[in-house]
Coordinates of C-alpha atoms in Angstrom, one line a residue:
M123 CA 45.3 -56.3 -42.6
T124 CA 46.4 -58.2 -45.8
I125 CA 45.7 -61.9 -46.3
V126 CA 49.1 -63.5 -46.9
E127 CA 49.9 -67.0 -45.8
Q128 CA 53.2 -67.7 -44.2
P129 CA 54.8 -71.0 -43.1
A130 CA 54.4 -71.6 -39.4
S131 CA 56.6 -73.6 -37.1
G132 CA 55.2 -77.0 -36.1
A133 CA 52.7 -79.1 -38.0
E134 CA 50.6 -77.4 -40.7
P135 CA 47.4 -78.8 -42.2
A136 CA 47.7 -80.7 -45.5
G137 CA 47.8 -78.5 -48.6
A138 CA 49.0 -75.5 -46.6
A139 CA 52.0 -75.0 -49.0
G140 CA 49.6 -74.9 -52.0
D141 CA 47.4 -72.4 -50.3
A142 CA 50.5 -70.3 -49.5
A143 CA 51.3 -70.3 -53.2
E144 CA 47.8 -69.2 -54.0
A145 CA 47.7 -66.6 -51.1
L146 CA 45.4 -63.6 -51.7
D147 CA 47.1 -60.3 -51.5
R148 CA 44.0 -58.2 -50.8
P149 CA 42.6 -56.2 -47.8
M150 CA 40.7 -58.3 -45.2
P151 CA 37.1 -57.3 -44.8
E152 CA 36.5 -55.1 -41.8
G153 CA 34.0 -57.5 -40.3
V154 CA 36.4 -60.4 -40.5
R155 CA 39.2 -58.3 -39.0
R156 CA 37.1 -57.3 -36.0
R157 CA 36.1 -61.0 -35.4
V158 CA 39.8 -62.1 -35.6
V159 CA 40.8 -59.4 -33.1
A160 CA 37.9 -60.6 -30.8
L161 CA 39.1 -64.2 -31.1
A162 CA 42.7 -63.2 -30.2
A163 CA 41.4 -61.0 -27.3
D164 CA 39.4 -64.0 -25.8
A165 CA 42.3 -66.4 -26.2
F166 CA 44.8 -63.9 -25.0
G167 CA 44.1 -64.6 -21.3
G168 CA 45.0 -68.3 -21.6
L169 CA 48.6 -67.5 -22.5
T170 CA 51.5 -66.7 -20.2
V171 CA 53.4 -63.6 -20.4
A172 CA 56.4 -65.5 -21.9
E173 CA 54.2 -66.9 -24.6
L174 CA 53.1 -63.4 -25.7
P175 CA 55.0 -61.3 -28.2
A176 CA 56.9 -58.5 -26.6
P177 CA 54.6 -55.7 -27.9
L178 CA 51.5 -57.4 -26.4
R179 CA 52.8 -58.2 -22.9
Q180 CA 51.7 -54.8 -21.5
Y181 CA 48.1 -55.8 -22.2
A182 CA 48.3 -59.1 -20.4
R183 CA 46.1 -58.0 -17.5
F184 CA 43.5 -56.2 -19.6
T185 CA 40.0 -57.6 -19.9
P186 CA 39.1 -59.0 -23.4
S187 CA 37.0 -55.9 -24.3
R188 CA 39.8 -53.5 -23.2
R189 CA 42.4 -55.6 -25.1
A190 CA 40.2 -55.4 -28.2
K191 CA 39.8 -51.6 -27.8
F192 CA 43.4 -50.6 -27.0
A193 CA 45.5 -53.5 -28.5
G194 CA 43.5 -54.4 -31.5
N195 CA 46.0 -53.2 -34.1
A196 CA 48.9 -54.7 -32.2
M197 CA 47.2 -58.1 -32.0
A198 CA 46.3 -58.0 -35.7
A199 CA 49.9 -57.2 -36.6
A200 CA 51.2 -60.0 -34.4
L201 CA 48.7 -62.6 -35.9
E202 CA 49.9 -61.5 -39.3
S203 CA 53.6 -61.6 -38.6
D204 CA 54.1 -64.1 -35.8
P205 CA 53.1 -67.7 -36.8
V206 CA 53.9 -69.0 -33.3
F207 CA 51.5 -66.5 -31.7
R208 CA 48.9 -67.3 -34.3
Q209 CA 49.3 -71.0 -33.7
R210 CA 48.9 -70.6 -29.9
I211 CA 45.7 -68.5 -30.5
G212 CA 44.5 -71.2 -32.8
E213 CA 45.0 -73.9 -30.2
R214 CA 43.0 -71.9 -27.7
F215 CA 40.3 -71.5 -30.3
K216 CA 40.2 -75.3 -30.9
E217 CA 39.7 -75.8 -27.2
A218 CA 36.9 -73.2 -27.1
Q219 CA 35.1 -74.2 -30.3
P220 CA 36.2 -77.8 -31.2
E221 CA 33.3 -78.5 -33.6
L222 CA 33.9 -75.5 -35.8
A223 CA 37.7 -76.1 -35.8
G224 CA 37.2 -79.7 -36.7
A225 CA 34.8 -78.9 -39.6
L226 CA 37.4 -76.4 -41.0
E227 CA 40.2 -78.9 -40.8
S228 CA 38.1 -81.5 -42.5
G229 CA 37.4 -79.0 -45.3
S230 CA 33.6 -78.9 -44.8
P231 CA 32.7 -75.8 -42.8
P232 CA 29.1 -75.8 -41.5
A233 CA 26.6 -74.3 -43.9
A234 CA 24.6 -72.7 -41.1
A235 CA 27.6 -71.0 -39.5
D236 CA 28.2 -67.2 -39.9
P237 CA 30.6 -66.7 -42.9
V238 CA 32.4 -64.0 -40.8
D239 CA 33.0 -66.5 -37.9
V240 CA 34.1 -69.1 -40.4
A241 CA 36.5 -66.7 -42.1
A242 CA 38.0 -65.5 -38.8
A243 CA 38.5 -69.1 -37.6
A244 CA 40.1 -70.0 -40.9
Y245 CA 42.4 -67.1 -40.7
V246 CA 43.6 -68.2 -37.3
L247 CA 43.8 -72.0 -37.9
R248 CA 45.0 -71.7 -41.5
P249 CA 43.5 -74.9 -42.9
A250 CA 43.7 -75.9 -46.6
G251 CA 41.9 -73.2 -48.7
W252 CA 41.6 -70.7 -45.8
A253 CA 42.3 -67.8 -48.1
K254 CA 39.3 -68.7 -50.3
L255 CA 37.1 -68.9 -47.1
V256 CA 38.3 -65.5 -46.1
A257 CA 37.7 -64.1 -49.5
A258 CA 34.3 -65.7 -49.7
A259 CA 33.4 -64.4 -46.3
G260 CA 34.5 -61.0 -47.4
E261 CA 32.3 -61.2 -50.5
E262 CA 29.4 -62.5 -48.4
A263 CA 29.9 -59.7 -46.0
L264 CA 30.0 -57.2 -48.8
R265 CA 26.8 -58.6 -50.2
A266 CA 25.2 -58.5 -46.8
D267 CA 26.4 -55.0 -46.3
A268 CA 25.1 -54.1 -49.7
E269 CA 21.8 -55.8 -49.0
R270 CA 21.6 -54.0 -45.6
A271 CA 22.5 -50.8 -47.4
D272 CA 19.8 -51.4 -50.0
E273 CA 17.3 -52.2 -47.3
A274 CA 18.2 -49.2 -45.3
G275 CA 18.0 -47.1 -48.5
R276 CA 14.6 -48.5 -49.2
R277 CA 13.4 -47.8 -45.7
E278 CA 15.0 -44.3 -45.9
L279 CA 13.3 -43.8 -49.3
E280 CA 9.9 -44.8 -47.8
R281 CA 10.5 -42.5 -44.9
L282 CA 11.4 -39.6 -47.1
R283 CA 8.4 -40.3 -49.3
G284 CA 6.1 -40.3 -46.2
E285 CA 7.7 -37.1 -45.0
L286 CA 7.3 -35.6 -48.4
A287 CA 3.6 -36.6 -48.5
E288 CA 3.1 -35.2 -45.0
A289 CA 4.9 -32.0 -46.0
R290 CA 2.8 -31.6 -49.1
A291 CA -0.4 -32.1 -47.0
Q292 CA 0.8 -29.6 -44.5
T293 CA 1.7 -27.2 -47.3
R294 CA -1.7 -27.6 -48.8
A295 CA -3.4 -27.1 -45.4
E296 CA -1.1 -24.1 -44.7
T297 CA -1.8 -22.7 -48.1
E298 CA -5.6 -23.0 -47.5
R299 CA -5.2 -21.4 -44.1
L300 CA -3.2 -18.5 -45.5
R301 CA -5.7 -18.1 -48.3
G302 CA -8.5 -17.9 -45.7
E303 CA -6.5 -15.4 -43.6
L304 CA -5.7 -13.4 -46.8
D305 CA -9.4 -13.2 -47.7
A306 CA -10.3 -12.2 -44.1
A307 CA -7.5 -9.6 -44.2
R308 CA -8.8 -8.3 -47.5
K309 CA -12.4 -8.0 -46.1
E310 CA -11.1 -6.4 -43.0
A311 CA -9.0 -3.9 -45.1
E312 CA -12.1 -3.1 -47.1
S313 CA -14.1 -2.5 -43.9
L314 CA -11.3 -0.4 -42.5
Q315 CA -11.2 1.6 -45.7
R316 CA -14.9 2.2 -45.5
K317 CA -14.6 3.3 -41.9
L318 CA -11.6 5.5 -42.8
R319 CA -13.7 7.2 -45.5
S320 CA -16.6 7.7 -43.0
A321 CA -14.2 9.0 -40.4
Q322 CA -12.6 11.4 -42.9
S323 CA -16.1 12.7 -43.8
D324 CA -16.9 13.1 -40.1
V325 CA -13.6 15.0 -39.6
K326 CA -14.4 17.3 -42.5
R327 CA -17.9 18.0 -41.1
G328 CA -16.4 18.6 -37.7
E329 CA -13.8 21.0 -39.1
A330 CA -16.6 22.9 -40.9
A331 CA -18.7 23.0 -37.7
L332 CA -15.5 24.1 -35.8
R333 CA -15.0 26.9 -38.2
R334 CA -18.6 28.0 -37.9
T335 CA -18.3 27.9 -34.1
Q336 CA -15.1 29.8 -34.1
A337 CA -16.7 32.5 -36.2
E338 CA -19.6 32.7 -33.8
I339 CA -17.2 32.9 -30.9
D340 CA -15.3 35.7 -32.6
G341 CA -18.6 37.5 -33.1
I342 CA -19.6 37.0 -29.5
R343 CA -16.2 38.2 -28.3
A344 CA -16.5 41.3 -30.4
E345 CA -20.0 42.0 -29.1
A346 CA -18.8 41.3 -25.5
A347 CA -15.9 43.7 -26.0
A348 CA -18.2 46.4 -27.3
Q349 CA -20.5 45.8 -24.3
V350 CA -17.6 45.9 -21.9
S351 CA -16.4 49.1 -23.4
A352 CA -19.8 50.6 -23.1
A353 CA -20.1 49.4 -19.5
E354 CA -16.7 50.9 -18.7
S355 CA -17.8 54.2 -20.2
E356 CA -21.0 54.1 -18.2
T357 CA -19.1 53.1 -15.0
R358 CA -16.7 56.1 -15.5
R359 CA -19.6 58.4 -16.0
L360 CA -21.4 57.0 -12.8
K361 CA -18.1 57.3 -10.8
A362 CA -17.8 60.9 -11.9
R363 CA -21.4 61.6 -10.9
L364 CA -20.8 59.8 -7.6
G365 CA -17.7 61.9 -6.9
E366 CA -19.7 65.0 -7.6
T367 CA -22.5 63.8 -5.3
E368 CA -20.0 62.9 -2.5
A369 CA -18.3 66.2 -2.8
A370 CA -21.7 68.0 -2.5
L371 CA -22.7 65.9 0.4
E372 CA -19.4 66.5 2.2
A373 CA -19.8 70.2 1.6
S374 CA -23.3 70.1 3.1
R375 CA -22.0 68.1 6.1
R376 CA -19.2 70.6 6.6
A377 CA -21.6 73.5 6.6
A378 CA -23.9 71.7 9.1
R379 CA -21.0 70.9 11.4
E380 CA -19.8 74.5 11.3
G381 CA -23.3 75.7 12.1
R382 CA -23.7 73.3 15.0
S383 CA -20.2 74.2 16.3
V384 CA -21.1 77.9 16.5
E385 CA -24.3 77.1 18.4
D386 CA -22.5 74.7 20.8
M387 CA -19.9 77.3 21.5
R388 CA -22.6 79.8 22.3
L389 CA -24.4 77.4 24.6
R390 CA -21.1 76.4 26.3
L391 CA -20.1 80.0 26.8
L392 CA -23.6 80.8 28.3
L393 CA -23.5 77.7 30.6
D394 CA -19.9 78.5 31.9
T395 CA -21.1 82.1 32.6
V396 CA -24.1 80.9 34.6
L397 CA -22.0 78.3 36.6
E398 CA -19.2 80.9 37.4
S399 CA -21.9 83.3 38.6
A400 CA -23.5 80.7 40.8
Q401 CA -20.1 79.7 42.3
G402 CA -19.3 83.4 42.9
L403 CA -22.6 83.8 44.7
R404 CA -21.9 80.7 46.9
R405 CA -18.5 82.0 47.9
E406 CA -19.9 85.4 48.7
L407 CA -22.7 83.9 50.8
A408 CA -20.4 81.1 52.4
L409 CA -23.1 78.4 51.8
P410 CA -22.2 74.8 52.7
P411 CA -22.4 72.0 50.0
V412 CA -25.9 70.8 49.4
S413 CA -24.7 67.1 49.7
V414 CA -23.9 67.5 53.4
H415 CA -26.8 67.7 55.9
P416 CA -26.6 68.7 59.6
A417 CA -27.5 65.3 60.8
D418 CA -24.5 63.8 59.0
T419 CA -22.1 65.6 61.3
V420 CA -23.3 63.7 64.4
D421 CA -20.8 61.0 65.5
A422 CA -23.0 57.8 65.8
V423 CA -23.5 54.4 64.2
E424 CA -26.6 53.9 62.2
P425 CA -28.7 50.8 62.6
G426 CA -27.5 48.0 60.2
R427 CA -24.3 49.9 59.4
M428 CA -21.9 48.1 61.8
S429 CA -18.4 47.9 60.7
P430 CA -16.2 44.7 60.6
K431 CA -14.3 46.1 63.6
D432 CA -17.6 46.3 65.6
I433 CA -18.3 42.6 64.7
A434 CA -14.8 41.7 65.9
A435 CA -15.8 43.0 69.3
R436 CA -18.5 40.3 69.7
A437 CA -17.9 37.1 71.7
L438 CA -17.3 34.9 68.5
S439 CA -14.1 32.9 68.2
E440 CA -11.7 33.7 65.4
T441 CA -12.1 30.1 64.1
D442 CA -15.9 30.0 64.3
P443 CA -17.5 29.9 60.8
A444 CA -20.4 32.0 62.1
L445 CA -18.0 34.9 62.3
L446 CA -17.6 34.7 58.5
D447 CA -21.4 34.6 58.1
Q448 CA -21.8 37.7 60.1
L449 CA -19.1 39.6 58.1
L450 CA -20.7 38.6 54.8
A451 CA -24.1 39.6 56.1
L452 CA -23.0 43.3 56.1
P453 CA -24.5 45.5 53.3
Q454 CA -22.4 45.4 50.1
A455 CA -19.8 43.1 51.7
H456 CA -16.9 42.1 49.4
L457 CA -15.0 38.8 50.1
V458 CA -11.5 38.7 48.7
V459 CA -9.8 35.2 48.8
D460 CA -6.1 34.5 48.5
G461 CA -6.7 31.3 46.3
Y462 CA -3.5 29.3 46.6
N463 CA -3.1 30.2 50.3
V464 CA -6.5 28.6 51.0
T465 CA -6.1 25.5 48.7
K466 CA -2.6 24.7 49.9
T467 CA -3.8 25.0 53.5
G468 CA -6.8 22.7 52.9
Y469 CA -5.8 20.2 50.2
P470 CA -2.1 20.7 49.2
T471 CA -1.6 17.2 47.7
M472 CA -4.0 17.8 44.8
P473 CA -2.8 19.2 41.4
L474 CA -3.2 23.0 41.1
E475 CA -6.0 22.7 38.5
K476 CA -8.1 20.5 40.8
Q477 CA -7.3 22.8 43.7
R478 CA -8.7 25.8 41.8
L479 CA -11.8 23.9 40.7
R480 CA -12.6 22.7 44.2
L481 CA -12.2 26.1 45.8
L482 CA -14.2 27.9 43.1
G483 CA -17.0 25.4 43.4
G484 CA -17.3 26.1 47.1
L485 CA -17.1 29.9 46.7
S486 CA -19.9 29.8 44.1
G487 CA -22.2 28.1 46.6
L488 CA -21.2 30.6 49.3
A489 CA -21.8 33.6 47.0
A490 CA -25.3 32.2 46.1
R491 CA -26.2 31.8 49.8
T492 CA -24.9 35.1 51.1
G493 CA -25.3 37.4 48.1
A494 CA -21.9 38.9 48.8
E495 CA -19.4 40.0 46.1
V496 CA -16.7 37.3 45.9
T497 CA -13.3 37.7 44.2
C498 CA -10.7 34.9 44.2
V499 CA -7.1 35.8 43.4
F500 CA -4.5 33.3 42.2
D501 CA -0.8 33.9 41.7
G502 CA 0.0 34.0 37.9
A503 CA 3.6 32.9 38.6
E504 CA 2.3 29.4 39.4
L505 CA 1.1 29.0 35.8
A506 CA 3.1 27.3 33.0
A507 CA 0.6 28.3 30.4
P508 CA -2.6 30.4 30.1
V509 CA -5.6 28.9 32.1
L510 CA -8.7 28.0 30.1
L511 CA -11.2 28.5 33.0
A512 CA -14.9 29.5 33.0
P513 CA -15.5 31.4 36.3
P514 CA -18.4 30.0 38.3
R515 CA -21.6 32.0 38.7
G516 CA -21.1 34.8 41.3
V517 CA -17.3 34.5 41.6
R518 CA -14.8 36.8 40.0
V519 CA -11.5 35.0 39.2
L520 CA -8.3 37.0 38.8
F521 CA -4.6 36.0 38.1
S522 CA -1.8 38.3 38.9
K523 CA 0.2 39.7 35.9
P524 CA 3.9 38.8 35.3
G525 CA 6.0 40.5 37.9
V526 CA 3.1 41.1 40.3
T527 CA 2.3 38.8 43.2
A528 CA -1.1 37.7 44.3
D529 CA -0.5 39.6 47.6
E530 CA 0.0 42.9 45.8
L531 CA -3.1 42.3 43.7
I532 CA -5.2 41.7 46.8
R533 CA -3.9 45.0 48.4
Q534 CA -4.8 46.8 45.1
L535 CA -8.3 45.4 45.3
V536 CA -8.7 46.6 48.9
R537 CA -7.4 50.1 48.1
A538 CA -9.8 50.4 45.1
E539 CA -12.8 50.0 47.4
P540 CA -14.4 53.2 48.8
P541 CA -13.9 54.0 52.5
G542 CA -16.5 52.4 54.7
R543 CA -17.4 49.4 52.4
P544 CA -17.1 46.0 54.3
V545 CA -14.2 44.1 52.7
V546 CA -13.2 40.7 54.1
V547 CA -9.8 39.2 53.0
V548 CA -9.1 35.5 53.5
S549 CA -5.4 34.7 53.9
T550 CA -3.1 33.1 56.4
D551 CA -0.2 35.3 55.2
R552 CA 0.6 37.7 58.1
E553 CA 2.0 40.3 55.7
V554 CA -1.2 40.3 53.6
A555 CA -3.4 40.4 56.7
D556 CA -1.5 43.4 58.2
G557 CA -1.5 45.3 54.9
V558 CA -5.2 45.0 54.2
A559 CA -6.0 45.8 57.9
R560 CA -4.2 49.1 57.5
S561 CA -6.4 49.8 54.4
G562 CA -9.6 49.2 56.5
A563 CA -10.3 45.5 55.4
R564 CA -11.1 42.7 57.9
P565 CA -8.6 39.8 57.5
V566 CA -9.7 36.2 58.4
A567 CA -7.7 32.9 58.4
S568 CA -7.9 30.4 55.6
A569 CA -9.0 27.7 58.0
L570 CA -12.2 29.7 58.8
L571 CA -13.2 29.8 55.1
L572 CA -12.4 26.0 54.7
K573 CA -14.7 25.2 57.7
R574 CA -17.5 27.3 56.3
L575 CA -17.1 25.7 52.8
S576 CA -17.2 22.2 54.4
R577 CA -20.7 23.0 55.8
L578 CA -21.9 23.6 52.2
S579 CA -20.8 20.2 50.9

């Protein structure tokens, strides 16, 4: 903004024409310009839209701060080029600050007032000598700016000096610390060098000891190899002697066996000759066998040699447990039990394992009391796996093989007994009972054995 006075419409202060002739054609100080724009923005709201220049009407509804921000240049240009707008702004300023406006019109601005405020008011009101006031305010603002710049420079200089002194102190302290660290590093390096020289000496001594040890190991290996070679030679020699000894021993054994064989053959030939001669004499004389006596040919029953069939003729019931006691009292009696036939008759709801254990426990007690031989037969087809069972004392436990039933195994046991031995078979199976009866055994019902076992418990 350039300070140039122009004639305004309406009344002008006295001496305005002279001031216009002496107008200053120089840039307005920035501080004065901002203050002029602020005055125009404050007075802007008191004008109607018709009273505003056309470029400024769009800012009519802005706040003073927004008008100063967005319309500052336009208002400065309008104040410079539109005397009527400038005069209206001046009137609003007179209403807002009548004392300062009056002092400026009287030509005696207040000494205590801010030169920038005075210059801005003079630019708007245009009293006599307003250009000088604006110029003086600019010079004052420049001096103030220069003084502030000097003061800021002095403060900045003092700050830089303080920072420089602090940096120097820190540099000295850092230098001292680095020197200390350097001395410590040098001492540590000297210590490490001494340790390195000592370690090198130890390594050299270790290498020398290692070479000596290696030499000793090589000597020991050579000596061991010689000893091993000598031992192998001695072993081969001993093996050769052992082979010779074994061959001689085998030859002597073979000779002894051949000698014994000849003698055995002679004795066997002599014995066969004697036996054949005796048999020829027996045939010639028609002599009976010496194992048969005349009394053995008499048809009678010896005392204590009653058969199971003779006992069956007594007046005992087939369900009386005393019948079983009488049968087991016979000499060399053998009791054969159809295991599962008895257990499934007496306690069928129990698991098979517990059935077997309960029956075998009762048979063990029965065998202990009667002294009879007891054999209990179970069907192997009932088993899902091999049975781990320790037979009780006095009871033989047998399981039929795959493909063989317990009934067939019982019949085999009966057929294996010599004729005349008392054999009692416990089974409710009619086929089993009939089969063993044909082989000379005495069948009894399972209920009879269960009653007898119940007396033991």
